[in-house]
PDB file of C-alpha atoms in Angstrom:
ATOM      1  CA  MET H 174      69.922 -46.585 -35.845  1.00 46.00           C
ATOM      2  CA  LYS H 175      72.034 -45.924 -38.560  1.00 44.00           C
ATOM      3  CA  LYS H 176      70.911 -43.853 -41.742  1.00 44.00           C
ATOM      4  CA  SER H 177      70.800 -47.156 -44.196  1.00 43.00           C
ATOM      5  CA  VAL H 178      68.702 -48.577 -41.494  1.00 38.00           C
ATOM      6  CA  LYS H 179      66.329 -45.975 -41.238  1.00 39.00           C
ATOM      7  CA  LEU H 180      65.918 -45.775 -44.917  1.00 37.00           C
ATOM      8  CA  ALA H 181      65.379 -49.467 -45.345  1.00 39.00           C
ATOM      9  CA  VAL H 182      62.496 -49.333 -42.443  1.00 35.00           C
ATOM     10  CA  THR H 183      61.019 -46.220 -44.240  1.00 36.00           C
ATOM     11  CA  ALA H 184      60.929 -47.961 -47.747  1.00 36.00           C
ATOM     12  CA  SER H 185      59.677 -50.854 -46.125  1.00 35.00           C
ATOM     13  CA  LEU H 186      56.995 -49.385 -44.616  1.00 34.00           C
ATOM     14  CA  GLY H 187      56.240 -47.377 -47.847  1.00 35.00           C
ATOM     15  CA  LEU H 188      55.598 -50.647 -49.438  1.00 32.00           C
ATOM     16  CA  LEU H 189      53.054 -51.660 -46.779  1.00 32.00           C
ATOM     17  CA  VAL H 190      51.077 -48.464 -46.872  1.00 33.00           C
ATOM     18  CA  SER H 191      51.042 -48.052 -50.611  1.00 31.00           C
ATOM     19  CA  ALA H 192      49.727 -51.671 -51.008  1.00 33.00           C
ATOM     20  CA  ALA H 193      46.515 -50.663 -48.900  1.00 38.00           C
ATOM     21  CA  SER H 194      43.587 -49.410 -50.904  1.00 45.00           C
ATOM     22  CA  TRP H 195      40.494 -47.262 -49.446  1.00 61.00           C
ATOM     23  CA  ALA H 196      37.369 -49.213 -50.055  1.00 87.00           C
ATOM     24  CA  GLY H 197      34.018 -47.852 -50.127  1.00 92.00           C
ATOM     25  CA  PRO H 198      30.817 -48.808 -48.002  1.00 95.00           C
ATOM     26  CA  VAL H 199      28.653 -51.497 -49.409  1.00 96.00           C
ATOM     27  CA  ILE H 200      25.213 -52.868 -48.690  1.00 96.00           C
ATOM     28  CA  LEU H 201      23.648 -55.764 -50.502  1.00 97.00           C
ATOM     29  CA  GLY H 202      20.247 -57.258 -49.497  1.00 96.00           C
ATOM     30  CA  GLY H 203      18.067 -60.338 -50.393  1.00 95.00           C
ATOM     31  CA  ASP H 204      15.201 -58.117 -50.551  1.00 95.00           C
ATOM     32  CA  ASP H 205      12.671 -56.165 -52.619  1.00 92.00           C
ATOM     33  CA  LEU H 206      12.034 -53.267 -50.482  1.00 93.00           C
ATOM     34  CA  THR H 207      11.673 -50.786 -53.302  1.00 94.00           C
ATOM     35  CA  ASP H 208       8.266 -52.552 -53.665  1.00 94.00           C
ATOM     36  CA  HIS H 209       7.353 -52.512 -49.902  1.00 94.00           C
ATOM     37  CA  GLY H 210       7.490 -48.776 -49.178  1.00 93.00           C
ATOM     38  CA  SER H 211       6.134 -45.449 -49.900  1.00 94.00           C
ATOM     39  CA  ARG H 212       5.896 -41.774 -49.176  1.00 95.00           C
ATOM     40  CA  SER H 213       3.547 -39.985 -46.732  1.00 95.00           C
ATOM     41  CA  ALA H 214       1.518 -36.939 -47.381  1.00 94.00           C
ATOM     42  CA  GLY H 215       4.130 -35.281 -45.344  1.00 95.00           C
ATOM     43  CA  GLY H 216       6.757 -36.372 -47.430  1.00 95.00           C
ATOM     44  CA  ALA H 217       8.337 -38.886 -45.299  1.00 96.00           C
ATOM     45  CA  ASN H 218       9.561 -42.466 -46.454  1.00 96.00           C
ATOM     46  CA  LEU H 219       8.000 -45.313 -44.933  1.00 95.00           C
ATOM     47  CA  GLU H 220       8.861 -49.105 -44.250  1.00 95.00           C
ATOM     48  CA  GLY H 221      11.291 -50.414 -47.107  1.00 94.00           C
ATOM     49  CA  TRP H 222      11.882 -47.186 -48.256  1.00 96.00           C
ATOM     50  CA  LEU H 223      13.030 -45.688 -44.861  1.00 96.00           C
ATOM     51  CA  TYR H 224      15.325 -48.326 -45.041  1.00 95.00           C
ATOM     52  CA  ILE H 225      17.115 -47.420 -48.254  1.00 95.00           C
ATOM     53  CA  GLU H 226      17.073 -43.649 -47.178  1.00 96.00           C
ATOM     54  CA  LYS H 227      18.939 -44.703 -44.143  1.00 95.00           C
ATOM     55  CA  ALA H 228      21.113 -46.816 -46.007  1.00 95.00           C
ATOM     56  CA  ILE H 229      22.137 -44.394 -48.647  1.00 96.00           C
ATOM     57  CA  SER H 230      22.506 -41.522 -46.080  1.00 96.00           C
ATOM     58  CA  SER H 231      24.819 -43.919 -44.163  1.00 94.00           C
ATOM     59  CA  LEU H 232      26.794 -44.747 -47.456  1.00 95.00           C
ATOM     60  CA  PHE H 233      27.134 -40.900 -48.138  1.00 93.00           C
ATOM     61  CA  GLY H 234      28.776 -40.522 -44.645  1.00 91.00           C
ATOM     62  CA  THR H 235      31.774 -42.660 -45.566  1.00 93.00           C
ATOM     63  CA  GLN H 236      32.156 -42.673 -49.321  1.00 95.00           C
ATOM     64  CA  THR H 237      35.283 -41.032 -50.282  1.00 94.00           C
ATOM     65  CA  ARG H 238      35.313 -41.320 -54.166  1.00 95.00           C
ATOM     66  CA  PRO H 239      38.108 -39.275 -55.372  1.00 93.00           C
ATOM     67  CA  GLY H 240      37.587 -35.716 -57.208  1.00 93.00           C
ATOM     68  CA  ALA H 241      34.691 -33.557 -57.369  1.00 96.00           C
ATOM     69  CA  LEU H 242      31.135 -35.659 -57.910  1.00 97.00           C
ATOM     70  CA  THR H 243      29.284 -34.798 -61.085  1.00 98.00           C
ATOM     71  CA  VAL H 244      26.252 -36.475 -59.403  1.00 98.00           C
ATOM     72  CA  ASP H 245      25.683 -37.939 -55.795  1.00 98.00           C
ATOM     73  CA  ILE H 246      23.619 -40.909 -56.774  1.00 98.00           C
ATOM     74  CA  VAL H 247      23.374 -42.822 -60.003  1.00 98.00           C
ATOM     75  CA  ALA H 248      20.392 -45.530 -60.183  1.00 98.00           C
ATOM     76  CA  LEU H 249      20.746 -48.435 -62.415  1.00 98.00           C
ATOM     77  CA  GLY H 250      18.070 -50.276 -63.722  1.00 98.00           C
ATOM     78  CA  SER H 251      15.212 -47.769 -63.434  1.00 97.00           C
ATOM     79  CA  VAL H 252      13.637 -45.277 -65.265  1.00 96.00           C
ATOM     80  CA  ASN H 253      13.223 -41.793 -64.071  1.00 95.00           C
ATOM     81  CA  PRO H 254       9.588 -41.738 -63.092  1.00 93.00           C
ATOM     82  CA  GLY H 255       9.794 -37.727 -63.145  1.00 93.00           C
ATOM     83  CA  ALA H 256      10.671 -34.644 -60.969  1.00 92.00           C
ATOM     84  CA  GLY H 257       8.186 -35.307 -57.842  1.00 92.00           C
ATOM     85  CA  VAL H 258       6.821 -38.563 -58.757  1.00 92.00           C
ATOM     86  CA  TYR H 259       7.098 -41.302 -56.031  1.00 95.00           C
ATOM     87  CA  THR H 260       5.053 -43.993 -57.190  1.00 94.00           C
ATOM     88  CA  SER H 261       4.571 -46.845 -54.541  1.00 92.00           C
ATOM     89  CA  SER H 262       5.785 -50.255 -55.619  1.00 93.00           C
ATOM     90  CA  ASN H 263       8.183 -48.773 -58.255  1.00 95.00           C
ATOM     91  CA  ALA H 264      11.893 -48.882 -58.146  1.00 96.00           C
ATOM     92  CA  GLY H 265      12.316 -45.530 -59.582  1.00 96.00           C
ATOM     93  CA  GLY H 266       9.754 -43.967 -57.264  1.00 96.00           C
ATOM     94  CA  ALA H 267      11.597 -45.187 -53.923  1.00 97.00           C
ATOM     95  CA  ILE H 268      15.095 -43.770 -54.966  1.00 97.00           C
ATOM     96  CA  ASN H 269      13.399 -40.755 -56.304  1.00 97.00           C
ATOM     97  CA  SER H 270      11.998 -39.973 -52.958  1.00 97.00           C
ATOM     98  CA  VAL H 271      15.003 -40.956 -50.987  1.00 97.00           C
ATOM     99  CA  ALA H 272      16.816 -38.619 -52.959  1.00 97.00           C
ATOM    100  CA  ASN H 273      14.583 -35.740 -52.434  1.00 97.00           C
ATOM    101  CA  VAL H 274      14.422 -36.363 -48.904  1.00 97.00           C
ATOM    102  CA  LEU H 275      18.155 -36.605 -48.444  1.00 97.00           C
ATOM    103  CA  GLY H 276      18.675 -33.503 -50.706  1.00 97.00           C
ATOM    104  CA  ARG H 277      20.738 -35.476 -52.944  1.00 98.00           C
ATOM    105  CA  SER H 278      21.322 -35.030 -56.800  1.00 97.00           C
ATOM    106  CA  LEU H 279      20.281 -38.073 -58.840  1.00 98.00           C
ATOM    107  CA  SER H 280      20.660 -39.809 -62.298  1.00 98.00           C
ATOM    108  CA  PHE H 281      18.994 -42.432 -63.731  1.00 98.00           C
ATOM    109  CA  TYR H 282      20.147 -45.201 -66.388  1.00 98.00           C
ATOM    110  CA  ASP H 283      17.704 -47.594 -67.758  1.00 98.00           C
ATOM    111  CA  GLY H 284      18.365 -50.229 -70.314  1.00 98.00           C
ATOM    112  CA  ALA H 285      21.158 -52.371 -71.097  1.00 98.00           C
ATOM    113  CA  THR H 286      22.665 -49.528 -73.576  1.00 98.00           C
ATOM    114  CA  ASN H 287      22.354 -46.799 -71.088  1.00 98.00           C
ATOM    115  CA  ILE H 288      23.854 -48.899 -68.424  1.00 98.00           C
ATOM    116  CA  GLY H 289      26.613 -49.726 -70.742  1.00 98.00           C
ATOM    117  CA  THR H 290      27.110 -45.899 -71.462  1.00 98.00           C
ATOM    118  CA  PHE H 291      27.181 -45.361 -67.866  1.00 98.00           C
ATOM    119  CA  PHE H 292      30.034 -47.527 -67.136  1.00 98.00           C
ATOM    120  CA  SER H 293      31.908 -46.155 -70.359  1.00 98.00           C
ATOM    121  CA  ASP H 294      31.345 -42.538 -69.138  1.00 98.00           C
ATOM    122  CA  LEU H 295      32.594 -43.832 -65.662  1.00 98.00           C
ATOM    123  CA  ALA H 296      35.854 -45.169 -66.705  1.00 97.00           C
ATOM    124  CA  SER H 297      36.725 -41.973 -68.721  1.00 97.00           C
ATOM    125  CA  GLY H 298      35.884 -39.686 -65.834  1.00 96.00           C
ATOM    126  CA  ALA H 299      32.849 -38.242 -67.779  1.00 98.00           C
ATOM    127  CA  VAL H 300      30.528 -39.048 -64.681  1.00 98.00           C
ATOM    128  CA  ASN H 301      31.727 -39.459 -61.168  1.00 98.00           C
ATOM    129  CA  PRO H 302      29.079 -40.360 -58.566  1.00 98.00           C
ATOM    130  CA  GLY H 303      29.479 -40.998 -54.888  1.00 97.00           C
ATOM    131  CA  VAL H 304      26.938 -43.757 -54.856  1.00 98.00           C
ATOM    132  CA  ILE H 305      25.725 -46.352 -57.103  1.00 98.00           C
ATOM    133  CA  TRP H 306      22.573 -47.797 -56.643  1.00 98.00           C
ATOM    134  CA  ILE H 307      20.670 -51.047 -58.220  1.00 98.00           C
ATOM    135  CA  ALA H 308      17.410 -51.419 -58.688  1.00 97.00           C
ATOM    136  CA  GLY H 309      17.084 -55.223 -58.003  1.00 94.00           C
ATOM    137  CA  THR H 310      14.184 -57.079 -58.689  1.00 95.00           C
ATOM    138  CA  GLY H 311      10.593 -57.776 -57.471  1.00 92.00           C
ATOM    139  CA  ALA H 312       8.906 -53.968 -57.719  1.00 94.00           C
ATOM    140  CA  SER H 313       7.750 -52.208 -61.116  1.00 95.00           C
ATOM    141  CA  ASN H 314      10.501 -50.166 -63.135  1.00 96.00           C
ATOM    142  CA  ASN H 315      13.308 -52.299 -61.986  1.00 95.00           C
ATOM    143  CA  LEU H 316      15.960 -54.840 -63.599  1.00 97.00           C
ATOM    144  CA  VAL H 317      15.196 -56.884 -66.527  1.00 97.00           C
ATOM    145  CA  ALA H 318      17.349 -59.660 -67.810  1.00 98.00           C
ATOM    146  CA  THR H 319      19.311 -57.636 -70.475  1.00 98.00           C
ATOM    147  CA  GLU H 320      20.243 -55.183 -67.730  1.00 98.00           C
ATOM    148  CA  GLY H 321      21.481 -57.679 -65.474  1.00 98.00           C
ATOM    149  CA  ALA H 322      23.512 -59.033 -68.128  1.00 98.00           C
ATOM    150  CA  ALA H 323      24.806 -55.813 -68.508  1.00 98.00           C
ATOM    151  CA  LEU H 324      25.588 -55.331 -65.070  1.00 98.00           C
ATOM    152  CA  THR H 325      27.325 -58.784 -64.740  1.00 98.00           C
ATOM    153  CA  ALA H 326      29.498 -57.540 -68.005  1.00 98.00           C
ATOM    154  CA  ASN H 327      30.563 -54.594 -65.819  1.00 98.00           C
ATOM    155  CA  ALA H 328      31.245 -56.577 -62.702  1.00 97.00           C
ATOM    156  CA  ASN H 329      35.001 -55.451 -62.678  1.00 96.00           C
ATOM    157  CA  ALA H 330      34.215 -52.003 -62.881  1.00 97.00           C
ATOM    158  CA  ILE H 331      31.785 -51.987 -60.002  1.00 97.00           C
ATOM    159  CA  ASN H 332      34.518 -54.009 -58.179  1.00 96.00           C
ATOM    160  CA  SER H 333      36.994 -50.964 -59.036  1.00 95.00           C
ATOM    161  CA  PHE H 334      34.512 -48.187 -57.918  1.00 97.00           C
ATOM    162  CA  VAL H 335      34.082 -49.676 -54.632  1.00 96.00           C
ATOM    163  CA  GLY H 336      37.646 -50.122 -54.260  1.00 94.00           C
ATOM    164  CA  SER H 337      38.384 -46.642 -54.947  1.00 94.00           C
ATOM    165  CA  GLY H 338      36.042 -45.288 -52.404  1.00 95.00           C
ATOM    166  CA  GLY H 339      32.591 -45.396 -54.019  1.00 97.00           C
ATOM    167  CA  GLY H 340      29.644 -46.463 -52.133  1.00 97.00           C
ATOM    168  CA  LEU H 341      27.217 -49.329 -53.524  1.00 97.00           C
ATOM    169  CA  MET H 342      23.591 -50.219 -52.733  1.00 97.00           C
ATOM    170  CA  ALA H 343      21.755 -52.985 -54.400  1.00 98.00           C
ATOM    171  CA  HIS H 344      18.252 -55.362 -53.954  1.00 96.00           C
ATOM    172  CA  GLY H 345      17.119 -58.206 -55.304  1.00 95.00           C
ATOM    173  CA  SER H 346      17.049 -62.072 -55.978  1.00 95.00           C
ATOM    174  CA  GLY H 347      18.495 -64.082 -58.832  1.00 95.00           C
ATOM    175  CA  PRO H 348      21.190 -63.646 -61.137  1.00 96.00           C
ATOM    176  CA  VAL H 349      19.324 -60.651 -62.936  1.00 97.00           C
ATOM    177  CA  ALA H 350      20.115 -58.993 -59.725  1.00 97.00           C
ATOM    178  CA  TYR H 351      23.140 -60.455 -58.542  1.00 97.00           C
ATOM    179  CA  GLY H 352      24.692 -62.081 -61.298  1.00 97.00           C
ATOM    180  CA  TRP H 353      27.257 -59.505 -61.433  1.00 97.00           C
ATOM    181  CA  LEU H 354      28.222 -60.199 -57.463  1.00 97.00           C
ATOM    182  CA  THR H 355      28.562 -63.889 -58.308  1.00 96.00           C
ATOM    183  CA  ALA H 356      30.719 -63.262 -61.506  1.00 96.00           C
ATOM    184  CA  LEU H 357      33.190 -61.603 -58.903  1.00 96.00           C
ATOM    185  CA  LEU H 358      32.862 -64.035 -56.342  1.00 96.00           C
ATOM    186  CA  PRO H 359      32.199 -67.762 -57.808  1.00 95.00           C
ATOM    187  CA  GLY H 360      32.388 -69.093 -54.502  1.00 95.00           C
ATOM    188  CA  LEU H 361      29.500 -67.017 -53.329  1.00 96.00           C
ATOM    189  CA  THR H 362      25.804 -68.074 -53.895  1.00 95.00           C
ATOM    190  CA  GLU H 363      22.478 -66.390 -53.669  1.00 93.00           C
ATOM    191  CA  VAL H 364      19.871 -68.854 -52.582  1.00 94.00           C
ATOM    192  CA  SER H 365      16.425 -68.492 -52.319  1.00 95.00           C
ATOM    193  CA  GLY H 366      14.757 -68.669 -49.204  1.00 96.00           C
ATOM    194  CA  CYS H 367      14.474 -65.859 -46.366  1.00 96.00           C
ATOM    195  CA  ASN H 368      12.421 -64.714 -43.509  1.00 96.00           C
ATOM    196  CA  SER H 369      12.307 -61.095 -42.434  1.00 96.00           C
ATOM    197  CA  SER H 370      10.395 -61.909 -39.131  1.00 96.00           C
ATOM    198  CA  GLY H 371      12.923 -61.686 -36.492  1.00 96.00           C
ATOM    199  CA  ALA H 372      15.779 -60.385 -38.529  1.00 96.00           C
ATOM    200  CA  THR H 373      18.592 -58.704 -37.034  1.00 97.00           C
ATOM    201  CA  LEU H 374      21.698 -56.493 -37.747  1.00 96.00           C
ATOM    202  CA  THR H 375      24.780 -58.320 -36.482  1.00 96.00           C
ATOM    203  CA  ALA H 376      27.618 -56.368 -34.635  1.00 95.00           C
ATOM    204  CA  ALA H 377      29.149 -55.726 -37.999  1.00 93.00           C
ATOM    205  CA  GLY H 378      26.096 -54.159 -39.830  1.00 93.00           C
ATOM    206  CA  SER H 379      25.676 -51.887 -36.743  1.00 93.00           C
ATOM    207  CA  ALA H 380      29.097 -50.660 -36.693  1.00 91.00           C
ATOM    208  CA  ALA H 381      28.870 -50.432 -40.462  1.00 89.00           C
ATOM    209  CA  PHE H 382      25.633 -48.696 -40.698  1.00 90.00           C
ATOM    210  CA  PRO H 383      24.938 -46.754 -37.394  1.00 90.00           C
ATOM    211  CA  GLY H 384      21.860 -45.282 -38.791  1.00 88.00           C
ATOM    212  CA  LEU H 385      20.026 -48.481 -39.403  1.00 91.00           C
ATOM    213  CA  SER H 386      18.014 -50.512 -36.800  1.00 93.00           C
ATOM    214  CA  ASN H 387      16.480 -53.633 -36.628  1.00 95.00           C
ATOM    215  CA  SER H 388      12.928 -52.486 -37.689  1.00 94.00           C
ATOM    216  CA  ASP H 389      14.660 -50.936 -40.756  1.00 93.00           C
ATOM    217  CA  ILE H 390      15.312 -54.610 -41.960  1.00 93.00           C
ATOM    218  CA  ASP H 391      12.706 -56.744 -40.315  1.00 95.00           C
ATOM    219  CA  ALA H 392       9.223 -57.572 -41.442  1.00 95.00           C
ATOM    220  CA  ASN H 393       8.446 -53.998 -40.148  1.00 93.00           C
ATOM    221  CA  ALA H 394      10.381 -52.825 -43.344  1.00 93.00           C
ATOM    222  CA  GLY H 395       8.773 -55.830 -45.677  1.00 93.00           C
ATOM    223  CA  PRO H 396       9.907 -59.245 -46.769  1.00 93.00           C
ATOM    224  CA  CYS H 397      12.988 -60.439 -47.908  1.00 94.00           C
ATOM    225  CA  HIS H 398      13.444 -63.279 -50.417  1.00 95.00           C
ATOM    226  CA  SER H 399      16.840 -64.692 -50.605  1.00 96.00           C
ATOM    227  CA  HIS H 400      20.123 -65.160 -48.613  1.00 96.00           C
ATOM    228  CA  PHE H 401      23.920 -65.453 -49.448  1.00 97.00           C
ATOM    229  CA  GLU H 402      26.055 -68.332 -48.687  1.00 96.00           C
ATOM    230  CA  GLY H 403      29.921 -69.562 -49.506  1.00 95.00           C
ATOM    231  CA  ASN H 404      32.855 -67.133 -49.952  1.00 94.00           C
ATOM    232  CA  PHE H 405      32.192 -63.360 -49.372  1.00 94.00           C
ATOM    233  CA  GLY H 406      35.370 -62.241 -50.088  1.00 93.00           C
ATOM    234  CA  GLY H 407      35.843 -58.881 -48.767  1.00 92.00           C
ATOM    235  CA  LEU H 408      31.925 -58.801 -47.443  1.00 94.00           C
ATOM    236  CA  THR H 409      30.514 -59.868 -44.367  1.00 94.00           C
ATOM    237  CA  THR H 410      27.291 -60.492 -42.914  1.00 96.00           C
ATOM    238  CA  LEU H 411      25.366 -57.187 -41.945  1.00 96.00           C
ATOM    239  CA  ALA H 412      21.936 -58.801 -41.124  1.00 96.00           C
ATOM    240  CA  LEU H 413      20.648 -62.399 -40.127  1.00 97.00           C
ATOM    241  CA  ASP H 414      17.127 -63.302 -40.845  1.00 96.00           C
ATOM    242  CA  GLY H 415      14.734 -64.909 -38.625  1.00 96.00           C
ATOM    243  CA  SER H 416      15.317 -68.343 -39.576  1.00 96.00           C
ATOM    244  CA  ASN H 417      16.733 -71.058 -37.396  1.00 96.00           C
ATOM    245  CA  PRO H 418      19.719 -71.401 -38.110  1.00 95.00           C
ATOM    246  CA  ALA H 419      19.823 -67.674 -39.203  1.00 97.00           C
ATOM    247  CA  ARG H 420      20.774 -66.832 -42.669  1.00 97.00           C
ATOM    248  CA  SER H 421      23.026 -64.134 -44.374  1.00 97.00           C
ATOM    249  CA  TYR H 422      20.110 -61.578 -45.662  1.00 95.00           C
ATOM    250  CA  ILE H 423      22.207 -58.442 -46.131  1.00 96.00           C
ATOM    251  CA  ILE H 424      25.899 -58.406 -46.813  1.00 96.00           C
ATOM    252  CA  GLY H 425      28.319 -55.672 -47.429  1.00 95.00           C
ATOM    253  CA  ALA H 426      31.131 -53.799 -45.753  1.00 93.00           C
ATOM    254  CA  ALA H 427      32.017 -50.678 -44.038  1.00 91.00           C
ATOM    255  CA  ALA H 428      34.120 -47.997 -45.739  1.00 89.00           C
ATOM    256  CA  GLY H 429      37.735 -47.379 -45.052  1.00 82.00           C
ATOM    257  CA  GLY H 430      39.220 -50.974 -44.455  1.00 68.00           C
ATOM    258  CA  GLY H 431      40.944 -51.363 -47.743  1.00 72.00           C
ATOM    259  CA  GLY H 432      40.267 -53.965 -50.224  1.00 77.00           C
ATOM    260  CA  SER H 433      37.284 -54.263 -52.566  1.00 88.00           C
ATOM    261  CA  ILE H 434      34.226 -56.723 -53.021  1.00 94.00           C
ATOM    262  CA  THR H 435      36.732 -59.468 -54.121  1.00 92.00           C
ATOM    263  CA  ASP H 436      39.742 -58.337 -51.417  1.00 85.00           C
ATOM    264  CA  PRO H 437      39.315 -58.837 -47.838  1.00 78.00           C
ATOM    265  CA  PRO H 438      40.305 -55.458 -45.990  1.00 66.00           C
ATOM    266  CA  SER H 439      43.881 -54.604 -46.319  1.00 50.00           C
ATOM    267  CA  GLY H 440      44.195 -53.770 -42.836  1.00 43.00           C
ATOM    268  CA  VAL H 441      46.530 -56.678 -42.900  1.00 38.00           C
ATOM    269  CA  PRO H 442      49.158 -56.757 -45.827  1.00 35.00           C
ATOM    270  CA  GLU H 443      48.511 -58.851 -48.427  1.00 34.00           C
ATOM    271  CA  PRO H 444      50.905 -61.862 -48.463  1.00 34.00           C
ATOM    272  CA  ALA H 445      53.056 -60.646 -51.429  1.00 30.00           C
ATOM    273  CA  THR H 446      53.542 -57.231 -49.427  1.00 31.00           C
ATOM    274  CA  LEU H 447      54.384 -59.127 -46.379  1.00 32.00           C
ATOM    275  CA  LEU H 448      56.948 -61.020 -48.127  1.00 31.00           C
ATOM    276  CA  LEU H 449      58.654 -57.359 -49.332  1.00 31.00           C
ATOM    277  CA  VAL H 450      58.576 -56.048 -45.636  1.00 34.00           C
ATOM    278  CA  GLY H 451      59.793 -59.339 -44.602  1.00 38.00           C
ATOM    279  CA  VAL H 452      62.994 -58.994 -47.061  1.00 34.00           C
ATOM    280  CA  GLY H 453      63.402 -55.730 -46.174  1.00 38.00           C
ATOM    281  CA  LEU H 454      63.393 -56.522 -42.281  1.00 36.00           C
ATOM    282  CA  ALA H 455      65.680 -59.532 -43.046  1.00 39.00           C
ATOM    283  CA  GLY H 456      68.311 -57.372 -44.882  1.00 41.00           C
ATOM    284  CA  LEU H 457      68.283 -54.944 -41.791  1.00 35.00           C
ATOM    285  CA  ALA H 458      68.907 -57.820 -39.492  1.00 40.00           C
ATOM    286  CA  SER H 459      71.718 -59.176 -41.724  1.00 41.00           C
ATOM    287  CA  ARG H 460      73.175 -55.387 -41.969  1.00 38.00           C
ATOM    288  CA  ARG H 461      73.194 -54.684 -38.045  1.00 41.00           C
ATOM    289  CA  LYS H 462      74.776 -58.295 -37.424  1.00 39.00           C
ATOM    290  CA  HIS H 463      77.679 -57.445 -39.869  1.00 41.00           C
ATOM    291  CA  ALA H 464      77.792 -53.972 -38.373  1.00 42.00           C
ATOM    292  CA  LEU H 465      78.504 -55.239 -34.624  1.00 46.00           C
TER     293      LEU H 465
END
């Protein structure tokens, strides 16, 4: 192969590689398992809180947020209940207990103004978490309408955080919980109705979050309240509920496939990249033909 051909091949492959991004892990549920869990006297998370613990642990196993982390977990939509306070049926108590068991640092941003401040600080680099956790709805000390609106206003920032390798977990039902998601994916709908009895992880769910089992997401953990339909963008179904036909109760993605919430994984180049590579290879073929 001539030197010019080698250089063209290298350039074409460089275009392909540079177009790929490194997405972080995502797990989004139509649940309020913050409300259906507790902490034992021995300090173990039970039922729905155990699901949150296993999911957060798995997120940290694969998040690749660049730079030094200033905090491990940022909790959006809950007020800090206090050090060592793990009140049942309290979203802040749930994530407080999970962070304690996992030995992870945790910062709370409660209220629309504070949520807005977080995203400003995230953009400036003043704060750099590995995982964003969104409190959801259905328990006490969780999202209210103004906080949901603040999340929706920062939907693109959430998408960019995932696209950069950050982990994301969310709970809840309705536009307060998932207005930000439907803003990113207008073809996706979050629909009331879910049956956790008989809920099962899909093959993708088991692969993405190997620490989870069916008993962590079915009626043993607690109820679910909504499911997802339509265009999931770069996400996929991680768990199906026990209805017939089964419905997408938890959606998300494993880390490392590229893309983001809005874009499918970039293991396959995007069309524009394919075109550039094709043009480069076509040029190679033409030069080789004329050289023969």
